[in-house]
Short mmCIF file of C-alpha atoms in Angstrom, two decimals:
data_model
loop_
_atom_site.label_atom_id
_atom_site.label_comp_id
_atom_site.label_asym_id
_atom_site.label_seq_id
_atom_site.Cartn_x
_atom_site.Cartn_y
_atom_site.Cartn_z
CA UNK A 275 7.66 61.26 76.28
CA UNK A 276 5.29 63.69 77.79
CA UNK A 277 5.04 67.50 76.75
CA UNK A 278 3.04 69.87 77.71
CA UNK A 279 1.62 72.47 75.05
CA UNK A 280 1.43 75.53 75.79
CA UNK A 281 -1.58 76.50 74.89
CA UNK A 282 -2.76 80.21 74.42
CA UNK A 283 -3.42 82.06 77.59
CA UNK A 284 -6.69 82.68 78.10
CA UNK A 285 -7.47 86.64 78.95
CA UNK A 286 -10.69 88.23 79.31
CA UNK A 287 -10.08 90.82 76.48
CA UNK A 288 -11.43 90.35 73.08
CA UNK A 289 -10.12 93.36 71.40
CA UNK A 290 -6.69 94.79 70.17
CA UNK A 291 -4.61 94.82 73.71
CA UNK A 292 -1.01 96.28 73.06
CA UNK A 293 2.15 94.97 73.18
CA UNK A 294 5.22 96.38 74.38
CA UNK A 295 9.02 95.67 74.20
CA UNK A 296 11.18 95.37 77.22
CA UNK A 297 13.89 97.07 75.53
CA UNK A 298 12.97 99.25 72.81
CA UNK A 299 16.58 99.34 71.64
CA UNK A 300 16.40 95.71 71.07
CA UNK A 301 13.10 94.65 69.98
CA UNK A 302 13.03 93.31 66.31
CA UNK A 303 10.66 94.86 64.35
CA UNK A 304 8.87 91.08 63.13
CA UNK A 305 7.72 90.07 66.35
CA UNK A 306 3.71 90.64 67.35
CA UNK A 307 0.82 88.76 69.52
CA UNK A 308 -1.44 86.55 67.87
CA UNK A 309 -4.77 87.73 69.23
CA UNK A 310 -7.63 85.84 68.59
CA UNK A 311 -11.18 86.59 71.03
CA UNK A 312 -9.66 85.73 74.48
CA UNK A 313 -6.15 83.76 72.91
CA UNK A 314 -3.25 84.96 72.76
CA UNK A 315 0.35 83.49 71.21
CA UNK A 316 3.41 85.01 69.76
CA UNK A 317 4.06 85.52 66.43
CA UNK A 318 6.89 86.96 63.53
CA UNK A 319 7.26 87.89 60.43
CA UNK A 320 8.63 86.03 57.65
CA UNK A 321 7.18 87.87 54.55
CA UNK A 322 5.62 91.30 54.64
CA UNK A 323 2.28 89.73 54.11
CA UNK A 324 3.43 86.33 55.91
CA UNK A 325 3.39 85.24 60.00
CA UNK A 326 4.38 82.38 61.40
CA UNK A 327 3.71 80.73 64.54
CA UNK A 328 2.57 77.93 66.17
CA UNK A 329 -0.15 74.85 64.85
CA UNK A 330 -1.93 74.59 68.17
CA UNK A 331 -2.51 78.86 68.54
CA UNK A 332 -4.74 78.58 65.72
CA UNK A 333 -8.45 78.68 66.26
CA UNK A 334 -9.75 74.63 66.28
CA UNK A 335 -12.61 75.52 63.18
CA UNK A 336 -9.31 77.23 61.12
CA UNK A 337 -8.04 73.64 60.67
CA UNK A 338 -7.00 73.74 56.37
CA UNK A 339 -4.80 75.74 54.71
CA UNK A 340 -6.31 78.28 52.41
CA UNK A 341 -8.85 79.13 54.65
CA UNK A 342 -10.24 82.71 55.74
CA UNK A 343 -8.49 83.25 59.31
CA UNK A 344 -11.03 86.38 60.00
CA UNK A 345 -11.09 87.59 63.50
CA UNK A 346 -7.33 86.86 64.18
CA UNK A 347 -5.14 89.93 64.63
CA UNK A 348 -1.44 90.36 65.01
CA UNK A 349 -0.31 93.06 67.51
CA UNK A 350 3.27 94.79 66.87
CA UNK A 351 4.61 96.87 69.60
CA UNK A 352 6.37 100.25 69.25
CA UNK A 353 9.64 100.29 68.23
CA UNK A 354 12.92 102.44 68.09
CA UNK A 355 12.27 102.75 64.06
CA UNK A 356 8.45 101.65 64.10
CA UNK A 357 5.11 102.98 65.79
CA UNK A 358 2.64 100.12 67.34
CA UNK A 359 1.04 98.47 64.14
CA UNK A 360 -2.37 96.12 64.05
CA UNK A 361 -2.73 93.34 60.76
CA UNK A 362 -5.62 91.85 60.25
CA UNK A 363 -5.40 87.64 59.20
CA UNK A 364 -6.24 86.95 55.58
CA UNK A 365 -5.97 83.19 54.64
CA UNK A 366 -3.88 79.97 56.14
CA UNK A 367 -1.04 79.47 53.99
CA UNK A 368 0.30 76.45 55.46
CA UNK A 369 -0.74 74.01 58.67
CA UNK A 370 2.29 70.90 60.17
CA UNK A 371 0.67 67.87 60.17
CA UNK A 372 -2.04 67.37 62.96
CA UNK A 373 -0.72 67.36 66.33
CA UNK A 374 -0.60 64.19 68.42
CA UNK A 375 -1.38 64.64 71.97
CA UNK A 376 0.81 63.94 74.57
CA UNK A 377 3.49 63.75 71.73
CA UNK A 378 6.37 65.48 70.08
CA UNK A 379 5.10 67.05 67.22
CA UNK A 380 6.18 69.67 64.80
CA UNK A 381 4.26 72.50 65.49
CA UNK A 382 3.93 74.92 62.72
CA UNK A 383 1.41 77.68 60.72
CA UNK A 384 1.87 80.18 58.28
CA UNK A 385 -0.56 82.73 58.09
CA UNK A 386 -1.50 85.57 55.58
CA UNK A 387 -2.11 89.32 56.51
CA UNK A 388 -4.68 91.30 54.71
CA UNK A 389 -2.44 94.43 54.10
CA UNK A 390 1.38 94.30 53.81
CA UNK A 391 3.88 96.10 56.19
CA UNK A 392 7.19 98.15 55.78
CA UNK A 393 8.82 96.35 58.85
CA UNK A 394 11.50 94.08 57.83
CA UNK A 395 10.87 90.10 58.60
CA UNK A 396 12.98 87.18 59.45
CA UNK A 397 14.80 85.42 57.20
CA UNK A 398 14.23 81.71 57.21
CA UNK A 399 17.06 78.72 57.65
CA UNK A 400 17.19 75.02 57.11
CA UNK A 401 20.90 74.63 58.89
CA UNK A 402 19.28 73.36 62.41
CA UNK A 403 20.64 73.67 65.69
CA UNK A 404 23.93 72.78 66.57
CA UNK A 405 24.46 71.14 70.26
CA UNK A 406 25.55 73.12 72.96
CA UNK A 407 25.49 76.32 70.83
CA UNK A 408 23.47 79.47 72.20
CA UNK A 409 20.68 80.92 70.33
CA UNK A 410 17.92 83.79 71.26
CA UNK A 411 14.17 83.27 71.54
CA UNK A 412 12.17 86.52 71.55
CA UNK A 413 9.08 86.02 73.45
CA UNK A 414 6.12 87.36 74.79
CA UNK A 415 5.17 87.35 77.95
CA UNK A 416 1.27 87.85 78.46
CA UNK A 417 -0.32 90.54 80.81
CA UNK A 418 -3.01 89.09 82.25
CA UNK A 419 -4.87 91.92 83.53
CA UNK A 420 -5.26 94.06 80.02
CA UNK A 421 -4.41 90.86 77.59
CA UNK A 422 -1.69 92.04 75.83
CA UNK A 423 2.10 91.59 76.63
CA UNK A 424 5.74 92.33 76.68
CA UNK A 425 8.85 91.15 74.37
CA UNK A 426 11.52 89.45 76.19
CA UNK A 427 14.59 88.19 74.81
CA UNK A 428 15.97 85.00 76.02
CA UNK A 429 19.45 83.40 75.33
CA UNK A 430 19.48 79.17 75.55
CA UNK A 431 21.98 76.17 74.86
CA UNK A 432 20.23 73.74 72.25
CA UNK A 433 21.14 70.51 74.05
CA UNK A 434 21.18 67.47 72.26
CA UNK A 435 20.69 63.52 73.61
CA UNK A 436 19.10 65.13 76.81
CA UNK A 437 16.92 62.77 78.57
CA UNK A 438 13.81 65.10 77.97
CA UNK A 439 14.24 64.82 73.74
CA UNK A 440 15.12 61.52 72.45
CA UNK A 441 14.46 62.63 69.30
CA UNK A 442 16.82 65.58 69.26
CA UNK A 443 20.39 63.49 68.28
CA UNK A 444 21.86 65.35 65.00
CA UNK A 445 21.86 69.49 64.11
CA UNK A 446 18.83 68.32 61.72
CA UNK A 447 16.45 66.66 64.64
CA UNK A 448 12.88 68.18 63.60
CA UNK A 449 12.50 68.31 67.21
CA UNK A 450 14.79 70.12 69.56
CA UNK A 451 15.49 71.64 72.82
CA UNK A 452 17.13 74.09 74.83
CA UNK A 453 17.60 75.17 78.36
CA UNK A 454 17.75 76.95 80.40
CA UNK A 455 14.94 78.21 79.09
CA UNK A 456 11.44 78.94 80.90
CA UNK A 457 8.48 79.23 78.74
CA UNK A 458 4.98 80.09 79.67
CA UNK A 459 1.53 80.06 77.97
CA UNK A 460 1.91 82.84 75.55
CA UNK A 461 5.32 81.75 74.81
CA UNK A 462 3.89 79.62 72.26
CA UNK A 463 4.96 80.74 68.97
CA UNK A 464 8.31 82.71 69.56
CA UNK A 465 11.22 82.42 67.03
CA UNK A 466 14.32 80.79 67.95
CA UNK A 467 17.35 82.74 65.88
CA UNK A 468 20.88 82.05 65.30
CA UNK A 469 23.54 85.01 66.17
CA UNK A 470 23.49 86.09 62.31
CA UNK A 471 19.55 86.78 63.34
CA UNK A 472 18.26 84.15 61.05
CA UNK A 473 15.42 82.04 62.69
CA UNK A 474 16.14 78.60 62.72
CA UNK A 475 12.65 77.07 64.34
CA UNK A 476 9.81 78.27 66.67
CA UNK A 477 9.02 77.55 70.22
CA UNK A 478 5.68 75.39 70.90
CA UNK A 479 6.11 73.53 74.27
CA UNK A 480 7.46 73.54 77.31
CA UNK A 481 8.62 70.93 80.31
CA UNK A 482 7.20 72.74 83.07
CA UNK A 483 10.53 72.03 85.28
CA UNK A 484 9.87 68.00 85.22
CA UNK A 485 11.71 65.71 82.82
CA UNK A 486 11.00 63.08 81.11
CA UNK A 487 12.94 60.31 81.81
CA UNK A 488 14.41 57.23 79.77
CA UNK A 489 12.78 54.85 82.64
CA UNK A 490 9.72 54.79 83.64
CA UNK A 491 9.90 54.35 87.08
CA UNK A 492 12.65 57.28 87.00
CA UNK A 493 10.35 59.06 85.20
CA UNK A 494 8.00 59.63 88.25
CA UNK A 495 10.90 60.24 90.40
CA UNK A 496 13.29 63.06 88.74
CA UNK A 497 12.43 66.66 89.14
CA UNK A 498 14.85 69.65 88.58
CA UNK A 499 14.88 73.31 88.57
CA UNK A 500 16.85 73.39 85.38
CA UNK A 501 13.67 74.21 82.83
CA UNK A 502 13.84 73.13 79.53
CA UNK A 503 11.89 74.55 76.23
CA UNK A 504 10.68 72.55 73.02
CA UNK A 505 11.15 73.18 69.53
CA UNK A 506 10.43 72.65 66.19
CA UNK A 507 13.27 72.83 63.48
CA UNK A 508 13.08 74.92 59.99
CA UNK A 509 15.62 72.41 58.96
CA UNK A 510 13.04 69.21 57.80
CA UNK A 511 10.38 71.94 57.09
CA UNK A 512 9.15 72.04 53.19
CA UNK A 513 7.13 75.19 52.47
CA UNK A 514 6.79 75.74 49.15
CA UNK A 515 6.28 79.16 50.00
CA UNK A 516 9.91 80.12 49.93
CA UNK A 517 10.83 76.89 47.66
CA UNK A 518 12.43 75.24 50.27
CA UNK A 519 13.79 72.05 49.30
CA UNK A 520 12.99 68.81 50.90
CA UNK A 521 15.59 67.40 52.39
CA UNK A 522 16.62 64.10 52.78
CA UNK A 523 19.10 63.37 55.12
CA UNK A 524 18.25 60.73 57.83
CA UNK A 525 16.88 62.66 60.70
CA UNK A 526 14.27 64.70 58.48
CA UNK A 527 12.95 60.46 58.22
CA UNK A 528 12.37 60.02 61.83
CA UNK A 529 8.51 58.82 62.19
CA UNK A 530 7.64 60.85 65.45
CA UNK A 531 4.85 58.57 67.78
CA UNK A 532 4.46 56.62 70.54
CA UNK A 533 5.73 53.25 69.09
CA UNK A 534 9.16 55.52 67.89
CA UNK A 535 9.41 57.34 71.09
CA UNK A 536 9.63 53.63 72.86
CA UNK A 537 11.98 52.31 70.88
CA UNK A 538 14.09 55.08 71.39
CA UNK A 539 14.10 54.49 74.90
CA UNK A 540 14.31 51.31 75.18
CA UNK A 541 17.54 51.56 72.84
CA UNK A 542 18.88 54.45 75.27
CA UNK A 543 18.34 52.26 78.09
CA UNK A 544 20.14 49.20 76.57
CA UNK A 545 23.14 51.64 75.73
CA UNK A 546 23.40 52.64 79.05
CA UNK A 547 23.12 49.48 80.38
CA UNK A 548 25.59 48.16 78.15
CA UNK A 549 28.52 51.47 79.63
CA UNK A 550 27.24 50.21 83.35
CA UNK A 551 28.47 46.60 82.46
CA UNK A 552 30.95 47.75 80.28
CA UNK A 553 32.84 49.58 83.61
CA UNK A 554 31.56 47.15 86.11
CA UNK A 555 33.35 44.11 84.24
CA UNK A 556 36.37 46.77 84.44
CA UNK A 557 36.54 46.67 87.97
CA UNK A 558 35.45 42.88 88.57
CA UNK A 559 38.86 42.05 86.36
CA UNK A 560 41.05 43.93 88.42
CA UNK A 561 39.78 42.73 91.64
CA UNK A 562 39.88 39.14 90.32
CA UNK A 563 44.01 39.65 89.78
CA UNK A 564 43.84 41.03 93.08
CA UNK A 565 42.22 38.26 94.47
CA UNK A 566 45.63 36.60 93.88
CA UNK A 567 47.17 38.42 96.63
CA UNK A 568 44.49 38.65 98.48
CA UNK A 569 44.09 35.99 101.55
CA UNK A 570 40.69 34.83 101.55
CA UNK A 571 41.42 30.96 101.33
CA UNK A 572 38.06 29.72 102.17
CA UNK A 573 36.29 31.58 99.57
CA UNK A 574 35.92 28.42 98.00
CA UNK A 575 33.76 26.89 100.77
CA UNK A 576 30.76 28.99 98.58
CA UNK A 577 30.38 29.62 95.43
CA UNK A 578 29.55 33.34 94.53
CA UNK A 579 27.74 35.72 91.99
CA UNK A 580 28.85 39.04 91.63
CA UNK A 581 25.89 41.17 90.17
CA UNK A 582 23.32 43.57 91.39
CA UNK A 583 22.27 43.79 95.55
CA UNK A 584 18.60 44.62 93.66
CA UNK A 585 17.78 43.06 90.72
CA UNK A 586 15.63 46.12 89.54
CA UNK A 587 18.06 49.27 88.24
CA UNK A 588 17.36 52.22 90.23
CA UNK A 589 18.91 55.52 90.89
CA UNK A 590 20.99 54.39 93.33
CA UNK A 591 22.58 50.27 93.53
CA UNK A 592 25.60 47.94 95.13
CA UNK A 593 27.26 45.46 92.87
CA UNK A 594 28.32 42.79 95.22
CA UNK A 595 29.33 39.15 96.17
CA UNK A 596 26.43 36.90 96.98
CA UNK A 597 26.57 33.10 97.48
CA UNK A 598 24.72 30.66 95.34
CA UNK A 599 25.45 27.49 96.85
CA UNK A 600 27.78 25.78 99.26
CA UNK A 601 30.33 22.89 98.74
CA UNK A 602 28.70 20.36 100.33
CA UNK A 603 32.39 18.15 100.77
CA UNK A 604 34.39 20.99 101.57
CA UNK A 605 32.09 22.15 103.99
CA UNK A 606 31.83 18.28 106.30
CA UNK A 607 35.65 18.37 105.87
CA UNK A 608 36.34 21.77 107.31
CA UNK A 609 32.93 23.02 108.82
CA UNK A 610 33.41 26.85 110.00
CA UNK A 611 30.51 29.07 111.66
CA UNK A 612 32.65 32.68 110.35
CA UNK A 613 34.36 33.59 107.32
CA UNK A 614 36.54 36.66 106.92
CA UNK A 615 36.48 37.69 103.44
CA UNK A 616 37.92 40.75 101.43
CA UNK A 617 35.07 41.10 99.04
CA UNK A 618 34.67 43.62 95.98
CA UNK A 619 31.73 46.47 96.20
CA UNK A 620 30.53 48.60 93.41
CA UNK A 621 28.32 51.87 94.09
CA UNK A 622 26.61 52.89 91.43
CA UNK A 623 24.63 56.25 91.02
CA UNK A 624 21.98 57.37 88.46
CA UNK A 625 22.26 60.92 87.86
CA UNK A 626 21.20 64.26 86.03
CA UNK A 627 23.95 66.32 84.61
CA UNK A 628 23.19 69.90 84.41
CA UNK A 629 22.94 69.67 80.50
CA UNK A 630 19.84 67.36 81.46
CA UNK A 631 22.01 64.15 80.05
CA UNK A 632 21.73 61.11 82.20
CA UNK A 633 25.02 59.92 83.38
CA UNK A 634 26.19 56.94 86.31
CA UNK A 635 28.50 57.26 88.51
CA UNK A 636 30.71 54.12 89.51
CA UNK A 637 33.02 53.65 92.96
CA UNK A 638 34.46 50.85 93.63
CA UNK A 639 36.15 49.20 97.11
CA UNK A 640 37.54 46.56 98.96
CA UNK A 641 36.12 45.57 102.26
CA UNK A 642 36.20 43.27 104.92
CA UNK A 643 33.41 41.19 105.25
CA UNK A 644 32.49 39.09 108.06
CA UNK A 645 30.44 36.15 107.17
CA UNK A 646 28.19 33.86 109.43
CA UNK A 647 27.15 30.11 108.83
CA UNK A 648 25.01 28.44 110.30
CA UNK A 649 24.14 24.87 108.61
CA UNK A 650 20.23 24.38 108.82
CA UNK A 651 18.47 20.52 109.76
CA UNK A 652 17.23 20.79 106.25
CA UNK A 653 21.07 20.98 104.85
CA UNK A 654 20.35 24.42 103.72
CA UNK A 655 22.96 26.80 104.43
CA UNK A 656 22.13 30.31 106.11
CA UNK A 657 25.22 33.16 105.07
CA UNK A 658 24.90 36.72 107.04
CA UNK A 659 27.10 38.84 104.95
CA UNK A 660 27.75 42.35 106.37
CA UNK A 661 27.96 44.80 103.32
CA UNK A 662 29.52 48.03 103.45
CA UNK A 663 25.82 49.48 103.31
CA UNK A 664 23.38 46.59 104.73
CA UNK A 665 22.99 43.64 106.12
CA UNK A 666 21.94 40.61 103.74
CA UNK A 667 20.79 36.93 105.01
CA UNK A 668 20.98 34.28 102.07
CA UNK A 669 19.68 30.52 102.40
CA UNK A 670 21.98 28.26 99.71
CA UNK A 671 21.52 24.87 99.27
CA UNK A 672 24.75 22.10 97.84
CA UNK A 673 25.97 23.04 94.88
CA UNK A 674 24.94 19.88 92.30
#
């Protein structure tokens, strides 16, 4: 699974460019810019001395904790109950684990300012996001011409089991997501709170609009318009900072690389596979009682497979009847050149939900099938079955 990090916007500024909200009214007094030379990120309070934001916004050579972070500043706007406010970066306090690329990764840093600050900060929690439940990102939105920015507020479903996350299954996942949600470089960074304003994780990545996809091959196909934002959770986060416990519960385990991410798909894909067969052996039963009723007496002339028209499992596929050989006594007792045959057909379809969960879509019917043989000099048999939605020409030899 592919994300893309948003990385700081790049600006031509290098000193203190100012920040604004959108709505004064509503503009919490803990969000600021992380400006660093030409970078910029969002940031927020969580102490009065104490910012967090995002692993990747810091500067590459600021790579250990307890380092001097010199040169970074954090820009607050003005406020209904604050004027615009400037700290100056003091030490690392804490860096997530190095980031993987192309990877999910939890994405976190916890900086130190220099002087403290009467504005009141967010108050962390470990209870994780619960799916399909709306929280608010505040975010800031770069201005490219003078390099500083504006605070937007954002409201966005956390969606879990979406095909863009596999790792995002239980309200603990250390990696979540939400849409609809459009991020943007300088986005990187902004809290993600509950409705009792607590902040529950921090925005680092974005999809850019195109998903990630269980299959590969649908991978390079699906595209949607529904954008999607990335996330890491406060709920598997230890900081010692604020003596948060460890916790322990399954999901905080989950190893997040490449070999995980695979087998993650590759167990969503048998799953699915497994509901597909699950329904198609639904409908195969009922047409075989059917069959009873059903006149086609000289079914029997071939025997059939009912499976995929393409072997390969694509957005869109037929179930269907398809000979596999001919009985070779039946057929120099009663040689015919047409069949008429009521044959089962199952349409399946692939598809996005608009929660970004990937769902099929099964329709079954009945149709009349006309069928031509024509016996070959080698004693192969050539069948011209008319489906519903093609034409198919198989060559069966006797059945042993």
């Amino acid at each position: 699974m592919k994300l893309k990090i948003l990385f700081c916007v790049l600006v031509a500024i290098a000193t203190e460019a100012k920040v604004y909200c959108e709505h004064p009214e509503d503009c919490p007094p803990a969000i600021n810019q992380l400006q660093y030379k030409n970078k910029r990120c969002t940031a927020f309070l969580v102490a009065r001395d104490l910012i967090a934001t995002n692993r990747h916004c810091i500067p590459d050579q600021m790579n250990k904790e307890r380092e001097a972070c010199d040169g970074i500043n954090f820009v607050f706007p003005k406020s209904k109950n604050h004027e615009s406010e400037v700290l100056k970066c003091k030490t690392i306090e804490f860096l997530s684990e190095p980031l993987v690329p192309n990877s999910a990764n939890v994405d976190l840093a916890i900086l130190r300012t220099q002087t403290s600050t009467n504005r009141e900060p967010l108050t962390f929690s470990q209870d994780g996001f619960q799916n399909e439940k709306q929280y608010t990102i505040y975010k800031i939105d770069p201005n490219l011409e003078n390099g500083g920015g504006v605070i937007v507020k954002s409201n966005c479903d956390a969606i879990q089991n979406a095909i863009v996350n596999p790792y995002f299954t239980s309200d603990k996942s250390p990696i979540v997501n939400f849409i609809p949600c459009q991020v943007v470089p300088g986005n990187s960074g902004s809290p993600i709170l509950s409705s009792g304003n607590e902040v529950r994780g921090i925005i680092h990545s974005s999809s850019d609009g195109k998903l990630a996809e269980l299959f590969e091959k649908e991978r390079r196909k699906i595209d949607t318009k529904i954008y999607s934002a990335f996330g890491t959770s406060f709920a598997c986060v230890h900081l010692d900072l604020f003596s948060y416990p460890r916790y322990n519960h399954e999901a905080c385990k989950v190893k997040i690389n490449t070999d995980s991410t695979r087998q993650l798909e590759k167990q969503k894909n048998e799953d699915l596979a497994e509901q597909i067969n699950n329904q198609v052996r639904i409908e195969f039963d009922k047409f075989s009682q059917k069959l009873k009723t059903l006149k086609n007496e000289k079914m029997y002339l071939l025997q059939w497979r009912f499976g995929p028209y393409d072997r390969q499992l694509e957005r869109q596929n037929h179930f269907v009847y398809a000979p596999i050989c001919y009985n070779e006594e039946a057929f120099k007792k009663e040689p015919v050149e047409r069949l008429s045959l009521d044959l089962l057909e199952i349409e399946l379809k692939n598809e996005i939900d608009t929660r970004l969960r990937y769902k099929f879509n099964i329709k079954a019917n009945i149709y009349k099938n006309k069928i031509f043989l024509e016996m070959k000099p080698d004693q192969r048999l050539k069948v011209d079955l008319n489906y519903s939605f093609k034409t198919k020409q198989y060559f069966v030899e006797p059945c042993k």
